[in-house]
Amino acid sequence: MAKPKSRTAVEPLAHFDLPTPHLFITSIAFSQSTLYLGTQNGSLLSLSLNPNPNSTPNTPPIESVSSSSLSRNVSLLRTVSISDSPVESIFVLAEIGVVLLLSDGFLFLTDSLLIQPVKKLGGLKGVSVIARRFRGTHSPSTDLTDNSSNLSKGQRILDKFGGVRANGVKTRESEQNREVDNVGVVVDALGQPVGGSLVFRKGGPDSVGDLSSYAVVVRDGKMELYHKKSGNCIQTATFGVEGVGQCIVADEENRNGEVVAVATPTKVVCYRKVPSEEQIKDLLRKKNFKEAISLVEELECEGETSKEMLSLFHAQVGFLLLFDLHFEEAVDHFLQSETMQPSEVFPFIMRDPNRWSLLVPRNRYWGLHPPPVPLEDVVDDGLSSIQRAIFLRKAGVETVVDERFLLNPPTRAELLESAIKNMIRYLEVSRQKELTLSVKEGVDTLLMYLYRALNSVGDMEKLASSENCCIVEELETLLDGSGHLRTLAFLYASKGMSSKALAIWRILARNYSSGLWKDPVVENGVPDSSACVISGRETAATEASKILEESSDQDLVLQHLGWIADINQVLAVRVLTSDKRTNQLSPDEVIAAIDSKKVEILQRYLQWLIEDQDSDDSRFHTLYALSLAKSAIETFDSESSSQCPDDAGRQEQLQAIDIQRESIFQSPVRERLQIFLQSSDLYDAEEVLYLIEGSELWLEKAILYRKLGQETLVLQILALKLEDSEAAEQYCAEIGRPDAYMQLLDMYLDPQDGKEPMFKAAVRLLHNHGESLDPLQVLETLSPEMPLQLASDTILRMLRARLHHHRQGKIVHNLSRAVHTDARLARLEERSRLVQINDESLCDSCHARLGTKLFAMYPDDTVVCYKCFRRQGESTSVTGRDFKQDVLIKPGWLVTR
């Protein structure tokens, strides 16, 4: 058998002792608040039972209840004599108001009030057992008032008992219609098994009864309640001393009855089923949480409890477990309650009175737990209870404190940490629910309190930087005083308080030491392949730039631009060029606010204005060109001076400048300057030229002179300064005049300023473009000092090319004349073509006879009268073809030679 449990499923209701000595009870029956007792001397007693006395629930066990207090709930009504033999069985047929008795092998019949004389049923003798049958769905109705006219009253009563074999005689119902129950298996009214077998290893029971979902077993002065489905022993109650003799149990005919009666040979005790809610309360008072949960699960499985009841139970168990220092289990139950409000845990986090005190529902549930107090007080009170329990245990007094706490008492810090972590878990889940705004504010704000208590910086910053309902006024002092300025900055930013957030980031950037801080993305465990450990100053600048990128407050942006640029110029550029803000900043104000030393920032901003924003303001184009030109001059000078190994300090400074520039621009400054000078037409070329006039930026000068139309100066720079023959020849080709090549040749042969003639460049020019030059001019231009072997081949090739061009021109001239002659001949043939018209000829337009009328013929051989010709015109025939748009070419007109 299963081990008995401590559940109180039934409580004593009434107690009755037989009034006559040496009178013993042999049978018992119970129906409609009336108790029938059969005795050894053949008497039948009827007792009146009060099933609902004015008594408090959870009555103590019968051993501690006086017989006088229970005897008031039952009274003797009447006694009748049945026979001289013991009454073995009593059956109450309440439907027809009849009591059936078995005594000395005979059946006796009397009314339920014991007023009418007792009758013996004839024709039956030697009866040893009689039992009532529950009919199946195909069996006749069990309504005991449904009598057959051809049967005696006793026979009809026996038929209602089931029509089974009595004294060896079958009833008329077929044997195959009867239902065969399995012994020891709990079944329903249809014979279907609904529970497991009850196996009694220490001897069989004296009697078995039925009480709701329990099987009642009595033996040796004890009553045991077993759950029908699980077979577990729920409760054990003693109603007689050991060895008291045969015990009997009687239950109500209604299978959902609430009262059961048990009897020893000399007394009767009635028990009433304790309501499920009272059972749960009793278990919770005893802190038997597992048994209470098991009971609720049974009720839920049987459909005997509502969702509201389940939610109330889980909330109540959660509060009891919380005060019992089982915080994880408490929150598990809180989360299973559908009706519990998150505001109910607010008093455990913040002392009353506070902003949310009025939101806390004054719901005490069953009143089994104390009023809410802060978690620190819960832990302190729980530790005091553990210490008292340890002291009482040493004194031999049993307590209800958890055995684990007694064997290994926890520390205050451990309990408080567990309480805070599990309260955080509950609030985090509650954030996902549909809550009112005020409750959301309380949840998020108190969640921040708990994170701060654990110094969980990552969680604090994650909550502050995400969408939240935190009340800033409640957290400002707390976070500022505890030094969690980063969290406070994130919180300010999430609430749109950008100015305060930026002020904090500026302070942090100024006060951060050289130590390293992890990126918040990495701290929060978000996977990011680009995440790395960066300096605290970089972090502050990065977070501040995120705020400024979305801000349209120009004064605020420019106020914090400087310190961000000091830390990272790339971040400063992102702030200025962000497309996240609704209104862009004023370019003039931005340019005026940029530090003159931060040249790269200015250049990148101007580049963004010109290339990305398509600005056509000539001021910005000129300023950009001047800034690039100045940087290019400085870079050229620094590269020239870097070749001097004496100035080591200067080299280090220049290297530092290069590193900063590379962080913004990927291409060299001269390359960017050259591209911009060539692509833009809106800058002031003269102003830029004035700046670089004394520098060595010859290619840039060439671009500017070209913009100004100074062709000679461009050729001089390309040919003589840069000695880029290919570029010089290409520029001549762009000019498109032959004299440009002659001018370039003259520069090669007479470079001036004491420079030696560039004979190789001259030969290259003559080789590439000599055919287009006048040989006479070339010969006149050639210097007498030029070696003959360098120019002879080229001059000879020029003369041959000249002769070739002359002869080729004659051939083309003669061919052109032949084509002209053929065209004239074809035109003459066409004009001399004859058309014969007779009386039958018709106009192709109006279809009138031509006869002797004037007519015209179009190139497509269509003939029309003169009237239609005037209407059609010269260029369009009757077919609709326009000869001006669609020229007609006949094969005979083509030149065949």
PDB file of N, CA, C and O in Angstrom, residues 134 158 165 274 289 382 409 416 440 445 485 517 524 580 668 697 758 775 824 843:
ATOM      1  N   PHE A 134     -25.559  -1.837 -10.552  1.00  0.00           N
ATOM      2  CA  PHE A 134     -25.640  -0.654 -11.410  1.00  0.00           C
ATOM      3  C   PHE A 134     -25.817  -1.135 -12.838  1.00  0.00           C
ATOM      4  O   PHE A 134     -24.974  -1.838 -13.378  1.00  0.00           O
ATOM      5  N   LEU A 158     -36.589  -7.359  -5.815  1.00  0.00           N
ATOM      6  CA  LEU A 158     -35.405  -8.146  -6.184  1.00  0.00           C
ATOM      7  C   LEU A 158     -34.982  -7.849  -7.614  1.00  0.00           C
ATOM      8  O   LEU A 158     -33.796  -7.829  -7.930  1.00  0.00           O
ATOM      9  N   ARG A 165     -29.290 -14.234  -9.798  1.00  0.00           N
ATOM     10  CA  ARG A 165     -29.665 -15.520  -9.229  1.00  0.00           C
ATOM     11  C   ARG A 165     -29.956 -15.360  -7.736  1.00  0.00           C
ATOM     12  O   ARG A 165     -29.147 -14.823  -7.001  1.00  0.00           O
ATOM     13  N   VAL A 274     -14.078  17.193   3.725  1.00  0.00           N
ATOM     14  CA  VAL A 274     -13.617  18.574   3.816  1.00  0.00           C
ATOM     15  C   VAL A 274     -13.579  19.168   2.407  1.00  0.00           C
ATOM     16  O   VAL A 274     -13.043  18.546   1.487  1.00  0.00           O
ATOM     17  N   PHE A 289       3.760  22.070   0.818  1.00  0.00           N
ATOM     18  CA  PHE A 289       3.489  22.627  -0.496  1.00  0.00           C
ATOM     19  C   PHE A 289       3.365  21.555  -1.572  1.00  0.00           C
ATOM     20  O   PHE A 289       2.520  21.644  -2.457  1.00  0.00           O
ATOM     21  N   GLY A 382      13.314  35.479   7.632  1.00  0.00           N
ATOM     22  CA  GLY A 382      13.499  34.057   7.350  1.00  0.00           C
ATOM     23  C   GLY A 382      14.708  33.484   8.061  1.00  0.00           C
ATOM     24  O   GLY A 382      14.661  32.364   8.583  1.00  0.00           O
ATOM     25  N   PRO A 409      22.559  25.998   6.762  1.00  0.00           N
ATOM     26  CA  PRO A 409      21.949  27.334   6.799  1.00  0.00           C
ATOM     27  C   PRO A 409      22.586  28.258   5.771  1.00  0.00           C
ATOM     28  O   PRO A 409      23.810  28.371   5.698  1.00  0.00           O
ATOM     29  N   LEU A 416      19.715  36.905  -0.400  1.00  0.00           N
ATOM     30  CA  LEU A 416      19.325  38.173  -1.007  1.00  0.00           C
ATOM     31  C   LEU A 416      19.628  38.177  -2.501  1.00  0.00           C
ATOM     32  O   LEU A 416      18.836  38.669  -3.317  1.00  0.00           O
ATOM     33  N   LYS A 440       3.780  49.549 -16.330  1.00  0.00           N
ATOM     34  CA  LYS A 440       5.010  49.400 -17.110  1.00  0.00           C
ATOM     35  C   LYS A 440       6.122  50.267 -16.553  1.00  0.00           C
ATOM     36  O   LYS A 440       7.284  49.847 -16.465  1.00  0.00           O
ATOM     37  N   THR A 445      11.280  50.601 -13.985  1.00  0.00           N
ATOM     38  CA  THR A 445      12.061  51.355 -12.999  1.00  0.00           C
ATOM     39  C   THR A 445      12.585  50.442 -11.899  1.00  0.00           C
ATOM     40  O   THR A 445      13.775  50.501 -11.530  1.00  0.00           O
ATOM     41  N   LEU A 485      27.259  56.160 -14.539  1.00  0.00           N
ATOM     42  CA  LEU A 485      26.969  57.281 -15.420  1.00  0.00           C
ATOM     43  C   LEU A 485      26.674  56.838 -16.847  1.00  0.00           C
ATOM     44  O   LEU A 485      25.893  57.470 -17.555  1.00  0.00           O
ATOM     45  N   TRP A 517      37.972  49.669 -21.911  1.00  0.00           N
ATOM     46  CA  TRP A 517      36.579  49.333 -21.629  1.00  0.00           C
ATOM     47  C   TRP A 517      36.055  48.499 -22.776  1.00  0.00           C
ATOM     48  O   TRP A 517      36.368  48.750 -23.929  1.00  0.00           O
ATOM     49  N   ASN A 524      26.983  42.813 -23.647  1.00  0.00           N
ATOM     50  CA  ASN A 524      25.641  42.270 -23.630  1.00  0.00           C
ATOM     51  C   ASN A 524      25.541  40.929 -24.327  1.00  0.00           C
ATOM     52  O   ASN A 524      24.469  40.360 -24.436  1.00  0.00           O
ATOM     53  N   LYS A 580      20.487  60.934 -41.037  1.00  0.00           N
ATOM     54  CA  LYS A 580      19.437  60.465 -40.136  1.00  0.00           C
ATOM     55  C   LYS A 580      18.603  61.607 -39.571  1.00  0.00           C
ATOM     56  O   LYS A 580      17.481  61.378 -39.118  1.00  0.00           O
ATOM     57  N   PRO A 668      45.565  59.702 -51.677  1.00  0.00           N
ATOM     58  CA  PRO A 668      46.449  60.829 -51.360  1.00  0.00           C
ATOM     59  C   PRO A 668      45.779  62.157 -51.687  1.00  0.00           C
ATOM     60  O   PRO A 668      44.912  62.260 -52.553  1.00  0.00           O
ATOM     61  N   LEU A 697      53.712  72.135 -57.632  1.00  0.00           N
ATOM     62  CA  LEU A 697      52.543  71.355 -58.079  1.00  0.00           C
ATOM     63  C   LEU A 697      52.277  71.669 -59.551  1.00  0.00           C
ATOM     64  O   LEU A 697      51.297  72.339 -59.926  1.00  0.00           O
ATOM     65  N   MET A 758      65.450  68.796 -76.391  1.00  0.00           N
ATOM     66  CA  MET A 758      64.904  67.466 -76.131  1.00  0.00           C
ATOM     67  C   MET A 758      64.699  66.766 -77.465  1.00  0.00           C
ATOM     68  O   MET A 758      63.587  66.664 -77.989  1.00  0.00           O
ATOM     69  N   PRO A 775      56.339  69.653 -94.110  1.00  0.00           N
ATOM     70  CA  PRO A 775      57.784  69.352 -94.081  1.00  0.00           C
ATOM     71  C   PRO A 775      58.651  70.581 -94.137  1.00  0.00           C
ATOM     72  O   PRO A 775      59.706  70.646 -93.520  1.00  0.00           O
ATOM     73  N   ARG A 824      25.591  62.262-113.658  1.00  0.00           N
ATOM     74  CA  ARG A 824      24.976  63.120-114.672  1.00  0.00           C
ATOM     75  C   ARG A 824      24.337  62.273-115.768  1.00  0.00           C
ATOM     76  O   ARG A 824      23.254  62.598-116.276  1.00  0.00           O
ATOM     77  N   CYS A 843      -5.958  58.118-114.536  1.00  0.00           N
ATOM     78  CA  CYS A 843      -5.214  58.782-113.443  1.00  0.00           C
ATOM     79  C   CYS A 843      -5.168  57.820-112.262  1.00  0.00           C
ATOM     80  O   CYS A 843      -6.206  57.288-111.829  1.00  0.00           O
TER      81      CYS A 843
END
